Structures are given as structure tokens and as C-alpha cells.
N, CA and C of each residue as an Amber inpcrd file, in Angstrom:
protein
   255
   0.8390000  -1.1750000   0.0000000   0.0000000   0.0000000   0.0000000
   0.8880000   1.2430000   0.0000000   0.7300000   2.4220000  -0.6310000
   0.9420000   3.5130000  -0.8680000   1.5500000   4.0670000   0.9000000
   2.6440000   4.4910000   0.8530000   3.0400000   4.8430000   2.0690000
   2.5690000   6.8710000   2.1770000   1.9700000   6.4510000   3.6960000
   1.8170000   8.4340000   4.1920000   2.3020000   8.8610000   4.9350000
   2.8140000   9.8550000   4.7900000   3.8040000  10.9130000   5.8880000
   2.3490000  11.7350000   6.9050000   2.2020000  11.3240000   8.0340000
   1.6690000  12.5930000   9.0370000   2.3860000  13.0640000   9.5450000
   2.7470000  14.4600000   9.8390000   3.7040000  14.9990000  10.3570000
   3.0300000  16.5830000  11.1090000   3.2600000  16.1870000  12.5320000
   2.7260000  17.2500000  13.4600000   3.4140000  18.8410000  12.6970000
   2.6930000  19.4500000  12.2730000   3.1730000  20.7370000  12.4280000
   2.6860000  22.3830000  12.9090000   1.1920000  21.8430000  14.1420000
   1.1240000  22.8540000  14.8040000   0.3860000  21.8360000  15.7850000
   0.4230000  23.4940000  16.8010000  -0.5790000  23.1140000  18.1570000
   0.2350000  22.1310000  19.0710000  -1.1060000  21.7290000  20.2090000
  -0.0850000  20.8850000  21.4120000  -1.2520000  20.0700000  21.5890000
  -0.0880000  19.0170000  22.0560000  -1.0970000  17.9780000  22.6050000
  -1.0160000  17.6490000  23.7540000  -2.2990000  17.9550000  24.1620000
  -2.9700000  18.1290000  26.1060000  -2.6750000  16.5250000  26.6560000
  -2.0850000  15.8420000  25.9210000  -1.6460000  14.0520000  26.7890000
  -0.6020000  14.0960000  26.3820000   0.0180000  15.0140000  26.2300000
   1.8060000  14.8780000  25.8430000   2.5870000  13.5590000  25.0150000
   1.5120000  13.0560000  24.2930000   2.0190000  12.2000000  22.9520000
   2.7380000  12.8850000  21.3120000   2.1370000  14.1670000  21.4790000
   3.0570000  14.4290000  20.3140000   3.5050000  15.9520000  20.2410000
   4.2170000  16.0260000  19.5840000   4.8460000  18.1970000  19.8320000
   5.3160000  18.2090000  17.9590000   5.3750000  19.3410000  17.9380000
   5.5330000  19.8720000  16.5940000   6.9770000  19.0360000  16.4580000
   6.8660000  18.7300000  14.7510000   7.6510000  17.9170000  14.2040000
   8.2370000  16.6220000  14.3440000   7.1790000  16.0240000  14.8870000
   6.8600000  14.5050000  15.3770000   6.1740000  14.3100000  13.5560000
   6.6810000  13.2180000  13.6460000   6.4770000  12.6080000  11.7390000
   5.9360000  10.8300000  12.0160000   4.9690000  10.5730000  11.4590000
   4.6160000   9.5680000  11.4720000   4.1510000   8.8170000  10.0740000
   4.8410000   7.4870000   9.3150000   4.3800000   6.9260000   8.6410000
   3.8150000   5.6830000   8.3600000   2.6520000   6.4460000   7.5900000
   1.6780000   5.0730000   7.2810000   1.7530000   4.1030000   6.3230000
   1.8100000   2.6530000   6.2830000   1.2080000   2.0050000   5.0360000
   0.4030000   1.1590000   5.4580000   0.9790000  -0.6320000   5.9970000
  -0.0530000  -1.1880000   5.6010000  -0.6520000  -1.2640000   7.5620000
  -0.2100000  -0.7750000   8.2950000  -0.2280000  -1.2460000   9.3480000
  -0.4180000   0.7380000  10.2130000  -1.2440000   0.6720000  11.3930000
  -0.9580000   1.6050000  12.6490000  -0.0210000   2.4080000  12.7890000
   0.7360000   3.4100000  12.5180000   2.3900000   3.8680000  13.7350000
   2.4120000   3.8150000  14.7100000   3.3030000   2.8850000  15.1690000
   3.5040000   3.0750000  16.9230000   3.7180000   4.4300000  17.2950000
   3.2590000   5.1750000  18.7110000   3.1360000   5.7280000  19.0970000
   1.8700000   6.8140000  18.6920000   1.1390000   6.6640000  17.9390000
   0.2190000   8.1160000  17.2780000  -0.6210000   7.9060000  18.2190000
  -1.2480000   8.3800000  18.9700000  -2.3770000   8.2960000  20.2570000
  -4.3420000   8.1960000  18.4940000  -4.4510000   6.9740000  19.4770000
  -5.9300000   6.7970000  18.9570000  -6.7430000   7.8000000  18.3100000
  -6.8830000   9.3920000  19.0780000  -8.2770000   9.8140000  18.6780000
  -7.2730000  10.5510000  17.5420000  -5.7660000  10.9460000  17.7880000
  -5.4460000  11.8870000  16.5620000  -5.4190000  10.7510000  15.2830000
  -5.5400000   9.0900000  15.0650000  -5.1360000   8.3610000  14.1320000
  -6.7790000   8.3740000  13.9130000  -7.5220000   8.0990000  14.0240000
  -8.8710000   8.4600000  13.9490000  -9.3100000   9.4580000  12.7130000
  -8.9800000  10.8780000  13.1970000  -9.5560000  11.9440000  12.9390000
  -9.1200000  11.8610000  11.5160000  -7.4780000  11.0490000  11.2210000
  -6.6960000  11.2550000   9.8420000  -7.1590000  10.0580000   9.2880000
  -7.5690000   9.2700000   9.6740000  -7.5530000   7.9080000   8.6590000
  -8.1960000   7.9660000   7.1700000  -9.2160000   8.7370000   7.1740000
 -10.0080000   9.0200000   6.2730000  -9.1830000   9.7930000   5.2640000
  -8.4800000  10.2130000   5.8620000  -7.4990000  11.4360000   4.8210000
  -6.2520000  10.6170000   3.9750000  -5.8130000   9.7910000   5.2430000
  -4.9740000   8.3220000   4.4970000  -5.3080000   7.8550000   3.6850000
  -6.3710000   7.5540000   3.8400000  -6.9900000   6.4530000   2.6760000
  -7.0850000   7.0990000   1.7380000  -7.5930000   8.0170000   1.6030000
  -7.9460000   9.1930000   0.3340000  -6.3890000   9.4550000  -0.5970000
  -5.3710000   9.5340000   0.0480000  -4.1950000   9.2180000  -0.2190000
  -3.8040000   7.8970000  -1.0870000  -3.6980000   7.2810000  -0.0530000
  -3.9600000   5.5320000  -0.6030000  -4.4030000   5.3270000  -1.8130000
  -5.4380000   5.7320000  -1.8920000  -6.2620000   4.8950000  -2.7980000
  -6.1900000   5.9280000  -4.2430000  -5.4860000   7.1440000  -4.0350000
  -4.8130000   7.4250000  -5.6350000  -5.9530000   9.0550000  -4.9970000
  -6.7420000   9.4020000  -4.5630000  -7.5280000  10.0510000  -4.4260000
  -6.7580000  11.8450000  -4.1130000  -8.0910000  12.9820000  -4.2750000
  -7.0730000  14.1840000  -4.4400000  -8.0500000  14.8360000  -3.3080000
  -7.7300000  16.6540000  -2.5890000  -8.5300000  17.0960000  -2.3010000
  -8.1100000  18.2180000  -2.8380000  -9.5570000  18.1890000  -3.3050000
 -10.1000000  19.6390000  -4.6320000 -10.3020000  20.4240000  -3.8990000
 -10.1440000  20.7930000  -2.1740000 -10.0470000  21.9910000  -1.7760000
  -8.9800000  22.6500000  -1.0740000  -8.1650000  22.0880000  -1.2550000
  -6.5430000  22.4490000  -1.4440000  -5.6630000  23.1600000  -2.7700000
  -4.8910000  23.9500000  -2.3160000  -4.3120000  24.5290000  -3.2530000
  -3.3540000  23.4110000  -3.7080000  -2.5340000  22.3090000  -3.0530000
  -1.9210000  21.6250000  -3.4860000  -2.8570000  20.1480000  -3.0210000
  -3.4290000  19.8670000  -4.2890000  -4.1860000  18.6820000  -4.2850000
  -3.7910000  16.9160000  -3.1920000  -2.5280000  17.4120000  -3.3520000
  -2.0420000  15.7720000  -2.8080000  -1.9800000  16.2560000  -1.4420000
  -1.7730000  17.4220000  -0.7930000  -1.6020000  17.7960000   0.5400000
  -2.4920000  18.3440000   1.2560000  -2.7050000  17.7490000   2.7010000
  -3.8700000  18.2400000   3.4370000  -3.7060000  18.4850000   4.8480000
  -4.3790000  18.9990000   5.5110000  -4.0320000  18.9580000   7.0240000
  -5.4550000  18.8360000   7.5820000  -5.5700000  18.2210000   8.9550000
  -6.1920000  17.6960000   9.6270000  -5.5530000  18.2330000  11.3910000
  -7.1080000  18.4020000  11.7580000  -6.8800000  18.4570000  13.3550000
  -7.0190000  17.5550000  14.3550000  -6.4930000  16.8950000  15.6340000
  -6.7610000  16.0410000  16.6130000  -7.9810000  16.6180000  17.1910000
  -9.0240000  15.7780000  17.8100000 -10.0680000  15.9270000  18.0410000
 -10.1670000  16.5860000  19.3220000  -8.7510000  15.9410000  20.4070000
  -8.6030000  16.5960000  21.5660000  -8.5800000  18.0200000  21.9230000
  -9.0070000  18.8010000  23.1840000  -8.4460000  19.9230000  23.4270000
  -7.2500000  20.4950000  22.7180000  -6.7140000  21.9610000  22.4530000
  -5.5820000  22.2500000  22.0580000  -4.8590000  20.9280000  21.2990000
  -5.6650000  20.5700000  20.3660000  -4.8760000  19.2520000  19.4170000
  -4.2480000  19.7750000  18.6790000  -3.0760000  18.9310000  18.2640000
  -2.5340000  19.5670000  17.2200000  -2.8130000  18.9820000  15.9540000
  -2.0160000  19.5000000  14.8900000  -2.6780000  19.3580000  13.4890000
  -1.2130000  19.1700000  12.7310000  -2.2400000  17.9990000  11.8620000
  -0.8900000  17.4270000  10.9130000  -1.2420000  17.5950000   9.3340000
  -0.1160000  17.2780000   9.1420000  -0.2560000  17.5140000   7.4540000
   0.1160000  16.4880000   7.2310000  -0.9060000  16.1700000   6.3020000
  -1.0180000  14.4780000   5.1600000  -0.0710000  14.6850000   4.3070000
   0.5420000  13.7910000   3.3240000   0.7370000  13.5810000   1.9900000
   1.8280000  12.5060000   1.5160000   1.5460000  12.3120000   0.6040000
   2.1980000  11.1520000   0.0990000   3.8020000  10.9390000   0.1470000
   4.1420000   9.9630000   0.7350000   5.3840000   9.7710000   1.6630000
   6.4460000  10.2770000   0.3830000   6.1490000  10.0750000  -0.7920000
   7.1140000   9.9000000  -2.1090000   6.5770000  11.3660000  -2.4030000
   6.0410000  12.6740000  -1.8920000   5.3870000  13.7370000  -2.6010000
   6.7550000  14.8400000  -2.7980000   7.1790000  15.2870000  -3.8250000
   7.6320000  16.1150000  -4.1470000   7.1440000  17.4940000  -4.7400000
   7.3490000  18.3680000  -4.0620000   6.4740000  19.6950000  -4.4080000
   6.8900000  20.6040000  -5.8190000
């Protein structure tokens, strides 16, 4: 499966699992360490990745960001592990 880069690049996280520039990648399996509700909130965005898919409300189609659901969550940016800008 298509490998994804999440990579914290704002905000804080109120359970002290992740801080800006914490990078996490996906393919066929979980990342150790990503706390549940922030792998949650992105999965949908993975897959959309994955599966060849774009978002048409982005200025750069292959790239997206997403927020943790928690208090003061922080927010990562999707995109394809191989994405060159």
C-alpha cells in the first residue's frame, strides 16, 4: 500500500504524545506511538491518499491537514510519503 507521511506541524497535545515535528508513517499497518483519537480523525485522509484520491479543496491537491479531536490538538499535514512539491 501507498506509504503516508503525518507529520505534526502545529498546536499541542494536552496528553503529551506528540509536539511539533513529530512525523509519522503510514502504510499497511498503525504507527507506533500516534495516540488513537489523533489516528482516527486522519484515517479518512490516508486512505484518500492511498487509494490514488485528491482534495479539490486544497491549493496543493495531494496535501492536506487535519486536526486532533482533543483539546488544544494539534494538526498534521497528510501527503504522500514519495510527494515532491
Amino acid at each position: 500500500m501507498k506509504k503516508v507521511s503525518c507529520k505534526v506541524v502545529a498546536g499541542r497535545c494536552n496528553q503529551g504524545f506528540h509536539k511539533v515535528g513529530d512525523e509519522y508513517v503510514v502504510g499497511d499497518l498503525t504507527p507506533e506511538g500516534i495516540c488513537t483519537s489523533a489516528f482516527a480523525s486522519i484515517f479518512p485522509l490516508i486512505l484518500t491518499i492511498q487509494t490514488g484520491g485528491a482534495f479539490f479543496w486544497e491549493k496543493d491537491k495531494q496535501v492536506t491537514r487535519a486536526a486532533c479531536p482533543d483539546d488544544d490538538g494539534v494538526i498534521f499535514e497528510i501527503r504522500p510519503l514519495d510527494y515532491k512539491p
